[in-house]
Coordinates of C-alpha atoms in Angstrom, one line a residue:
Chain A
M1 CA 118.6 131.0 91.5
A2 CA 121.9 132.5 90.6
T3 CA 122.2 132.0 86.7
T4 CA 124.7 133.5 84.1
Q5 CA 123.8 133.9 80.5
S6 CA 126.1 132.4 78.0
N7 CA 128.1 134.5 75.3
L8 CA 126.8 132.0 73.1
Q9 CA 124.2 132.8 70.6
P10 CA 121.8 129.9 69.8
T11 CA 120.1 131.2 66.7
A12 CA 123.7 131.7 65.3
L13 CA 124.7 128.1 66.6
I14 CA 121.1 126.8 64.9
S15 CA 122.2 128.3 61.3
D16 CA 125.7 126.5 61.3
M17 CA 123.9 123.6 62.6
A18 CA 121.5 123.5 59.5
N19 CA 124.4 124.5 57.1
A20 CA 126.1 121.0 58.7
I21 CA 122.8 119.0 58.1
R22 CA 122.7 120.3 54.6
N23 CA 126.2 118.7 54.0
Q24 CA 125.3 115.4 55.3
V25 CA 121.5 114.8 53.7
D26 CA 119.1 116.3 51.2
T27 CA 117.1 118.7 52.7
N28 CA 114.6 118.8 49.7
S29 CA 113.9 114.8 50.2
N30 CA 110.3 113.7 51.8
D31 CA 112.1 111.0 53.6
V32 CA 113.7 113.2 56.0
I33 CA 112.4 114.3 59.2
I34 CA 113.2 116.6 62.0
V35 CA 112.4 115.4 65.6
G36 CA 112.9 117.6 68.6
I37 CA 113.0 116.4 72.1
H38 CA 110.8 118.0 74.6
T39 CA 111.3 120.8 75.7
G40 CA 114.8 122.6 74.7
G41 CA 115.3 120.2 71.8
A42 CA 111.7 120.9 70.6
W43 CA 112.3 124.5 70.4
V44 CA 116.1 123.5 68.8
A45 CA 114.1 121.5 65.9
Q46 CA 111.4 124.1 65.3
T47 CA 113.9 126.8 64.6
L48 CA 116.1 124.2 62.5
H49 CA 112.6 123.3 60.5
Q50 CA 112.3 126.7 59.4
E51 CA 115.6 127.4 58.4
L52 CA 115.6 124.0 56.7
K53 CA 112.4 124.8 54.8
L54 CA 111.7 121.0 54.8
N55 CA 108.8 119.3 53.0
T56 CA 107.8 117.2 55.8
E57 CA 106.2 118.1 59.3
L58 CA 108.4 118.7 62.3
G59 CA 108.2 116.0 64.9
L60 CA 108.4 116.2 68.8
L61 CA 108.9 113.5 71.1
D62 CA 108.5 113.4 75.1
I63 CA 110.8 110.9 76.7
S64 CA 109.2 111.0 79.9
F65 CA 107.9 107.0 79.5
Y66 CA 111.2 106.1 78.1
R67 CA 113.6 107.5 81.3
D68 CA 115.7 104.8 82.8
D69 CA 115.6 106.7 86.2
F70 CA 112.0 106.6 86.2
T71 CA 112.4 104.6 89.8
Q72 CA 114.7 107.2 91.4
K73 CA 112.9 110.2 89.9
G74 CA 109.3 109.2 89.4
L75 CA 107.2 110.5 86.4
H76 CA 107.4 113.8 85.3
P77 CA 104.0 115.6 86.0
E78 CA 104.0 117.3 82.8
V79 CA 104.4 114.8 80.2
K80 CA 103.4 115.7 76.5
S81 CA 102.2 113.9 73.8
S82 CA 104.7 112.6 71.4
E83 CA 103.5 113.6 67.4
L84 CA 105.5 112.2 65.2
P85 CA 105.1 111.5 61.3
E86 CA 105.6 108.5 59.7
V87 CA 109.0 106.9 60.2
E88 CA 109.3 104.0 59.0
G89 CA 112.1 103.7 56.6
K90 CA 112.8 107.7 57.1
T91 CA 116.1 109.7 57.8
I92 CA 115.7 111.0 61.1
I93 CA 117.6 114.3 62.5
L94 CA 117.1 113.7 66.2
V95 CA 117.6 117.4 67.8
D96 CA 118.2 118.1 71.4
D97 CA 119.3 121.3 73.2
V98 CA 122.4 119.9 75.5
V99 CA 123.8 116.1 75.1
M100 CA 125.7 115.3 78.5
S101 CA 125.3 111.7 79.5
G102 CA 123.6 110.3 76.5
R103 CA 120.9 108.6 78.4
T104 CA 118.0 111.3 77.0
I105 CA 119.4 110.1 73.8
R106 CA 119.2 106.7 74.2
A107 CA 115.5 106.8 75.5
A108 CA 114.5 109.0 72.5
M109 CA 116.2 106.4 70.4
N110 CA 114.2 103.3 72.1
E111 CA 110.7 105.2 71.8
L112 CA 111.5 106.3 68.0
F113 CA 111.8 102.8 67.4
D114 CA 108.6 102.2 68.9
Y115 CA 106.7 104.4 66.1
G116 CA 108.6 102.2 63.4
R117 CA 112.2 101.6 62.1
P118 CA 113.9 104.7 60.7
Q119 CA 116.4 104.3 57.8
K120 CA 119.1 106.3 59.6
I121 CA 119.2 108.5 62.6
L122 CA 121.5 111.5 63.0
L123 CA 121.7 112.9 66.4
A124 CA 122.0 117.1 66.4
C125 CA 122.6 118.7 69.6
L126 CA 123.1 122.4 70.2
I127 CA 125.5 122.1 72.8
D128 CA 128.1 119.3 73.9
V129 CA 129.2 119.1 77.3
G130 CA 130.6 115.9 77.2
Q131 CA 130.8 113.9 80.4
R132 CA 129.1 111.2 78.5
D133 CA 127.9 107.8 80.3
L134 CA 127.0 106.0 77.3
P135 CA 128.4 105.5 74.0
I136 CA 126.5 108.2 71.9
Q137 CA 128.2 110.8 70.3
P138 CA 126.2 113.7 68.1
D139 CA 126.9 114.1 64.3
I140 CA 126.0 117.4 64.0
I141 CA 126.7 120.2 67.3
G142 CA 126.2 124.0 67.4
S143 CA 128.9 124.6 70.0
Q144 CA 131.0 122.1 72.7
I145 CA 131.8 123.5 75.9
E146 CA 133.8 122.6 79.0
L147 CA 131.2 122.9 82.2
Q148 CA 133.4 123.3 85.5
A149 CA 132.2 120.6 88.1
K150 CA 128.5 120.8 89.2
Q151 CA 127.8 123.6 86.7
R152 CA 125.3 122.9 84.1
V153 CA 123.9 124.7 80.9
K154 CA 120.3 125.3 80.2
L155 CA 118.5 126.6 77.3
S156 CA 115.3 128.9 77.8
G157 CA 112.7 129.8 74.9
P158 CA 111.2 129.8 72.8
D159 CA 111.2 133.5 72.0
P160 CA 114.1 134.4 72.6
L161 CA 116.2 131.3 72.6
Q162 CA 119.2 131.6 75.2
L163 CA 121.7 129.6 76.8
H164 CA 122.3 129.9 80.7
L165 CA 125.4 128.5 82.8
M166 CA 123.7 127.5 86.2
N167 CA 125.1 126.1 89.5
I168 CA 123.4 122.9 90.4
E169 CA 123.9 123.4 94.5
E170 CA 122.3 126.7 94.0
K171 CA 119.5 125.2 91.8
R172 CA 118.9 122.5 94.7
S173 CA 119.1 125.4 97.7
Chain B
M1 CA 91.9 111.8 109.2
N2 CA 91.7 112.8 105.3
P3 CA 90.7 109.7 103.8
S4 CA 93.1 110.7 101.1
E5 CA 96.3 110.8 103.9
I6 CA 97.2 107.2 103.1
Q7 CA 97.3 107.3 99.2
L8 CA 100.3 110.3 99.3
N9 CA 104.0 109.8 100.0
Q10 CA 105.7 112.3 102.1
E11 CA 106.1 114.9 98.6
G12 CA 102.3 115.0 98.5
R13 CA 102.3 112.4 95.4
L14 CA 100.1 109.7 95.1
K15 CA 101.4 106.3 95.9
H16 CA 97.9 104.3 96.3
F17 CA 95.3 105.2 94.6
L18 CA 92.2 104.1 96.7
T19 CA 89.4 106.6 96.3
T20 CA 89.2 110.2 94.8
E21 CA 87.7 111.3 98.1
G22 CA 90.1 114.3 99.4
L23 CA 92.2 114.0 96.6
S24 CA 93.1 117.6 95.6
Q25 CA 92.0 119.2 92.3
E26 CA 96.0 119.2 91.2
I27 CA 96.6 115.5 91.9
L28 CA 93.4 114.5 90.2
T29 CA 94.4 116.9 86.8
E30 CA 97.7 115.5 86.9
I31 CA 96.0 112.0 86.8
L32 CA 93.8 113.3 83.9
D33 CA 97.0 114.8 81.9
T34 CA 99.0 111.7 82.5
A35 CA 96.2 109.5 80.9
D36 CA 95.7 111.9 78.1
S37 CA 99.4 111.7 77.3
F38 CA 99.0 107.9 77.7
I39 CA 96.5 107.7 75.0
G40 CA 98.9 108.6 71.9
T41 CA 100.5 105.8 73.0
Q42 CA 97.6 103.4 72.2
A43 CA 97.4 104.4 68.4
R44 CA 100.9 103.2 67.7
S45 CA 101.8 100.0 66.4
V46 CA 103.7 98.9 69.6
K47 CA 101.6 99.9 72.4
T48 CA 103.8 99.5 75.1
V49 CA 106.1 101.8 76.7
P50 CA 108.5 100.3 79.4
L51 CA 107.8 102.4 82.6
L52 CA 106.8 99.2 84.4
R53 CA 109.6 96.9 83.2
G54 CA 110.5 94.3 86.1
K55 CA 107.6 94.8 88.1
T56 CA 105.3 92.7 89.4
V57 CA 101.2 93.5 89.2
V58 CA 98.8 91.2 90.9
N59 CA 95.5 91.3 90.1
L60 CA 93.6 90.7 93.1
F61 CA 90.1 89.8 92.4
F62 CA 87.7 88.7 95.5
E63 CA 84.9 89.5 93.1
N64 CA 84.5 88.8 89.6
S65 CA 84.9 91.1 86.9
T66 CA 85.7 90.5 83.8
R67 CA 85.8 93.7 82.2
T68 CA 87.4 95.7 84.9
R69 CA 90.3 92.8 85.2
S70 CA 91.1 92.7 81.4
T71 CA 91.5 96.8 81.1
F72 CA 94.2 96.6 84.8
E73 CA 95.5 93.8 83.1
L74 CA 95.8 95.3 79.6
A75 CA 97.2 98.5 81.2
A76 CA 100.1 96.9 83.1
K77 CA 101.2 95.1 79.9
R78 CA 101.3 98.0 78.0
L79 CA 103.4 99.4 80.9
S80 CA 105.8 96.4 80.3
A81 CA 105.0 94.9 83.9
N82 CA 104.4 90.7 84.6
I83 CA 101.0 90.6 85.9
L84 CA 99.7 87.7 87.7
N85 CA 95.7 87.3 87.7
L86 CA 94.5 85.5 90.9
D87 CA 90.8 84.5 91.1
I88 CA 91.0 84.9 95.0
A89 CA 87.2 84.1 95.1
R90 CA 87.7 80.5 93.8
S91 CA 91.1 79.9 95.2
A92 CA 93.0 80.8 98.5
T93 CA 90.4 82.2 100.8
S94 CA 87.7 79.3 99.8
K95 CA 90.5 77.1 101.2
G96 CA 90.0 78.8 104.6
E97 CA 93.2 81.2 104.3
T98 CA 92.9 84.9 105.7
L99 CA 93.0 87.8 103.7
M100 CA 96.3 88.5 105.3
D101 CA 98.0 85.2 105.0
T102 CA 97.2 85.6 101.2
L103 CA 98.6 88.6 101.1
W104 CA 102.0 88.2 103.3
N105 CA 102.6 85.0 100.5
L106 CA 102.1 87.5 97.6
E107 CA 104.3 90.0 99.2
S108 CA 107.2 87.3 99.6
M109 CA 107.0 86.5 96.3
Y110 CA 108.4 90.0 95.8
S111 CA 105.1 92.0 94.1
D112 CA 105.0 95.3 93.6
M113 CA 101.6 96.6 93.3
F114 CA 98.0 95.1 94.3
V115 CA 95.4 95.8 92.0
V116 CA 92.2 95.1 94.5
R117 CA 88.5 94.3 93.6
H118 CA 86.6 93.3 96.8
A119 CA 82.9 93.0 98.1
D120 CA 83.6 94.8 101.0
S121 CA 84.0 98.6 101.4
G122 CA 87.2 99.4 102.6
A123 CA 89.0 96.4 101.7
A124 CA 91.5 98.5 99.3
H125 CA 92.0 100.7 102.6
F126 CA 92.8 97.8 104.6
I127 CA 95.4 96.3 102.5
A128 CA 97.1 99.3 102.0
Q129 CA 97.8 100.0 105.7
H130 CA 98.5 96.6 106.3
I131 CA 101.0 95.5 103.5
T132 CA 104.5 96.3 103.3
P133 CA 105.3 99.5 102.4
N134 CA 106.7 99.5 98.9
V135 CA 103.6 97.7 97.3
A136 CA 101.0 100.2 95.8
V137 CA 97.6 99.5 95.9
I138 CA 95.0 100.2 93.3
N139 CA 91.3 100.1 94.4
A140 CA 89.5 98.2 91.2
G141 CA 86.5 98.6 93.2
D142 CA 85.2 98.0 97.0
G143 CA 81.6 97.3 98.2
R144 CA 79.5 100.2 97.8
H145 CA 82.2 102.8 98.4
A146 CA 84.8 103.5 95.8
H147 CA 85.7 102.7 92.2
P148 CA 88.2 105.5 91.6
T149 CA 89.9 104.5 88.2
Q150 CA 86.0 103.8 86.7
A151 CA 85.3 107.7 88.1
M152 CA 88.1 109.4 86.6
L153 CA 88.0 107.4 83.0
D154 CA 84.6 109.0 83.1
M155 CA 86.3 112.6 84.1
L156 CA 88.7 111.9 81.4
T157 CA 85.6 111.2 78.8
I158 CA 84.0 114.3 80.0
R159 CA 87.0 117.0 79.8
R160 CA 87.9 115.2 76.5
E161 CA 84.2 115.9 75.2
K162 CA 83.6 119.2 77.1
G163 CA 86.7 121.0 77.3
S164 CA 86.8 121.7 81.0
F165 CA 84.4 121.0 84.4
K166 CA 83.8 124.8 84.9
D167 CA 80.4 125.2 83.4
L168 CA 79.0 121.7 83.5
S169 CA 75.8 120.6 84.9
V170 CA 76.2 116.7 85.6
A171 CA 73.3 114.2 86.1
I172 CA 73.8 110.8 87.5
V173 CA 70.9 108.7 87.0
G174 CA 70.1 105.4 88.6
D175 CA 70.8 103.2 91.7
I176 CA 72.8 105.8 93.4
L177 CA 72.7 103.8 96.8
H178 CA 74.6 101.1 96.3
S179 CA 76.5 102.6 93.5
R180 CA 80.5 103.0 94.1
V181 CA 81.3 104.8 91.0
A182 CA 78.7 107.2 91.8
R183 CA 80.6 108.3 94.9
S184 CA 83.8 108.4 93.3
Q185 CA 82.2 110.3 90.5
I186 CA 80.4 112.9 92.8
H187 CA 83.8 113.4 94.8
A188 CA 85.9 114.0 91.9
L189 CA 83.4 116.3 90.1
K190 CA 83.0 118.2 92.8
T191 CA 86.8 118.6 93.4
L192 CA 87.2 119.5 89.8
G193 CA 85.1 122.2 90.0
A194 CA 81.7 120.7 88.2
R195 CA 79.1 123.7 88.5
E196 CA 76.3 121.4 89.3
V197 CA 76.3 117.8 90.1
R198 CA 72.6 116.0 90.3
V199 CA 71.7 112.6 91.2
V200 CA 68.2 111.2 89.6
G201 CA 66.8 107.9 90.8
P202 CA 63.8 106.4 92.6
N203 CA 63.8 107.2 96.6
T204 CA 64.5 103.5 97.4
L205 CA 67.7 104.2 95.5
L206 CA 69.0 107.2 96.5
P207 CA 70.7 107.7 100.1
H208 CA 68.6 110.3 102.4
D209 CA 71.7 111.7 102.9
I210 CA 72.9 112.2 99.6
E211 CA 72.6 116.3 99.3
S212 CA 75.5 116.3 102.2
L213 CA 77.6 115.3 99.4
G214 CA 76.7 118.9 97.6
V215 CA 74.5 117.1 95.3
R216 CA 70.7 118.0 94.3
A217 CA 68.5 114.8 94.4
F218 CA 65.7 114.4 91.7
N219 CA 63.0 111.4 91.8
N220 CA 61.7 112.4 88.1
L221 CA 64.2 112.2 85.3
K222 CA 63.1 114.7 83.0
Q223 CA 63.2 117.2 85.5
G224 CA 66.9 115.8 86.7
L225 CA 68.0 116.0 83.0
K226 CA 66.9 119.4 82.5
G227 CA 69.4 121.5 80.6
V228 CA 72.1 119.3 81.6
D229 CA 75.4 119.2 79.9
V230 CA 76.5 115.3 81.0
I231 CA 74.2 112.5 81.7
I232 CA 75.9 109.6 83.5
M233 CA 73.5 106.3 83.5
L234 CA 74.1 103.6 86.3
R235 CA 74.0 100.0 85.8
L236 CA 70.9 98.6 87.4
Q237 CA 71.5 95.5 89.0
K238 CA 68.9 92.8 88.3
E239 CA 69.1 91.7 92.3
R240 CA 67.5 94.9 93.2
M241 CA 64.3 93.5 91.6
Q242 CA 64.3 90.9 93.6
N243 CA 64.9 92.4 96.6
A244 CA 61.8 94.7 96.2
L245 CA 63.8 98.0 96.1
L246 CA 62.1 98.4 92.4
P247 CA 58.7 97.0 91.1
S248 CA 60.0 95.4 87.7
E249 CA 62.4 96.4 84.8
S250 CA 59.5 97.6 82.7
E251 CA 58.3 100.2 85.4
Y252 CA 62.3 101.4 86.1
Y253 CA 62.4 101.9 82.3
K254 CA 59.4 103.7 82.1
L255 CA 60.2 106.6 84.7
F256 CA 64.1 106.1 84.7
G257 CA 65.1 104.4 81.3
L258 CA 67.0 107.2 79.1
T259 CA 65.0 107.5 76.0
T260 CA 65.1 109.8 73.2
D261 CA 62.2 111.9 74.3
K262 CA 63.8 111.8 77.8
L263 CA 67.3 113.1 76.5
A264 CA 65.6 116.1 74.7
Y265 CA 65.0 117.5 77.9
A266 CA 68.9 117.6 78.5
H267 CA 71.0 120.3 76.7
P268 CA 71.1 119.7 73.0
E269 CA 74.7 119.0 72.8
A270 CA 74.7 116.9 76.2
I271 CA 77.0 113.5 76.4
V272 CA 75.4 110.1 77.4
M273 CA 77.6 107.8 79.2
H274 CA 77.3 104.4 80.7
P275 CA 79.8 102.7 82.8
G276 CA 79.0 99.2 80.9
P277 CA 77.7 96.4 80.6
I278 CA 74.5 98.0 79.5
N279 CA 70.7 96.6 80.4
R280 CA 69.4 97.7 77.0
G281 CA 65.8 98.4 77.5
V282 CA 66.1 98.7 81.0
E283 CA 68.7 101.9 82.0
I284 CA 69.1 103.1 78.2
E285 CA 67.0 103.0 75.0
S286 CA 69.3 101.6 72.1
A287 CA 68.7 104.3 69.8
V288 CA 70.4 106.5 72.8
A289 CA 73.1 104.1 73.4
D290 CA 74.2 103.8 69.8
G291 CA 73.3 107.5 68.8
P292 CA 75.4 110.4 68.3
Q293 CA 75.2 111.8 71.8
S294 CA 76.7 108.3 73.2
V295 CA 80.1 108.3 74.2
I296 CA 80.2 105.1 75.7
L297 CA 82.6 103.4 73.5
K298 CA 84.9 106.4 74.3
Q299 CA 84.6 105.9 77.5
V300 CA 85.8 102.1 77.2
S301 CA 88.7 103.4 75.1
N302 CA 89.8 105.6 77.6
G303 CA 89.8 102.9 80.3
I304 CA 93.4 101.5 79.4
P305 CA 95.1 104.4 79.5
M306 CA 93.5 105.9 82.8
R307 CA 94.8 103.0 84.4
M308 CA 98.4 103.0 83.0
A309 CA 98.4 106.5 84.1
V310 CA 97.3 105.5 87.7
M311 CA 99.4 102.6 88.2
A312 CA 102.7 104.8 86.8
M313 CA 101.9 107.3 89.0
A314 CA 101.7 104.9 92.0
M315 CA 104.4 103.2 91.3
S316 CA 106.6 106.5 91.0
G317 CA 105.4 107.7 94.0
Q318 CA 106.0 104.3 95.9
T319 CA 109.4 104.3 94.5
Q320 CA 110.3 107.9 95.3
E321 CA 109.2 107.4 99.0
L322 CA 111.2 104.1 99.2
A323 CA 114.2 105.8 97.8
Q324 CA 114.1 108.7 100.3
E325 CA 113.7 106.3 103.3
E326 CA 116.9 104.3 102.0
G327 CA 118.6 107.7 101.5

């Protein structure tokens, strides 16, 4: 599968995202929680969590049980357990690596509400490629990029974090 | 034919769950992993996930079983499915309706999954072969043949307690002859790589060809338990006494009941399992059933996530296959 490494540096983008988060929430508060969506979002969330030196535990979310394409694609064989601190009444910074259709974020919010009722959710995504199917917009983004038709962006990691551009036809072949 | 071929779709993924026999280590491990990830959802205030929302699961119990039926019902509800409980033993077939008529009627109601308990061996296979292709069938126990979800919840309990199957010696004790659970456990343990599987019981309750399944047979409980890491006690059915397969309950307890002194022959960290309901003072002493080595209540807890995993995987395999056929 042919992939091209992107010129974008994820760690630099995550630093910018951390600054943007500091401008929007009090990161010293015990009511602020970072929650990363497996797998790429969890890597970004972990780096953000270290950079922001939050007092609260990092949360991890696997949205496999909440996907709306379960009947088409089936159950992912490698479901990871979601591990969340208490979310009731908290401000949650929900983190994903790439936001495109918005369906993953919708599933993640559905799952979060099954753990409790957060006071507020901010959405932070490393890369926004547009092409939304649902009315979901990130509050904080690392970078916005435009993709050519049939092109996708993928984050590899966790060490080092690298962004790759790939052609979905090549991926299938 | 491999007994598991009917259970898999064209991609090799589960679409029915009828037996552990013939399923690969990869599939059994995937079932265990999926069940493991459902365990986390059971501790939440909202225990349901939306995976089977809009699907209809029919509990088809041709044989009574309150406990198994309840766990399948709870599992389906926690997957957000609609569930219909049919006590077939007391309804349709007792009025003369044939099994196939009952199934065709249920198919016509757009059911998506049948959970089948039947007194005849092979009933779940028969149903899987004869119903419309988009209905998943889960075997909830058929005759003396198989009880795969019970076996897999036991495997889940063993893996969570012991970490892996690789170095384990496991003894299954009691009525092996009539036990569908024991057969399913033996196949699963062998496939998952247990070092040794033993069966222990009186000669009248051990099939003569049991060692052909790759297990060692013992008639003496103390010898059978020597050094084992896992002890699985089976439930003894009272009618075995009446049919003269055993002399008496007290005689059975004396020879094959798991007591504190007999447990001492096993590895000091051995775990004790029992599928329930327990006949205290027949299969097992209360001090052992309620003791520190017992994981019997953990088995009960693991029953729901295991059944959720199997139902979700089978439904996923069915819908994948259907999508391919339509595509």
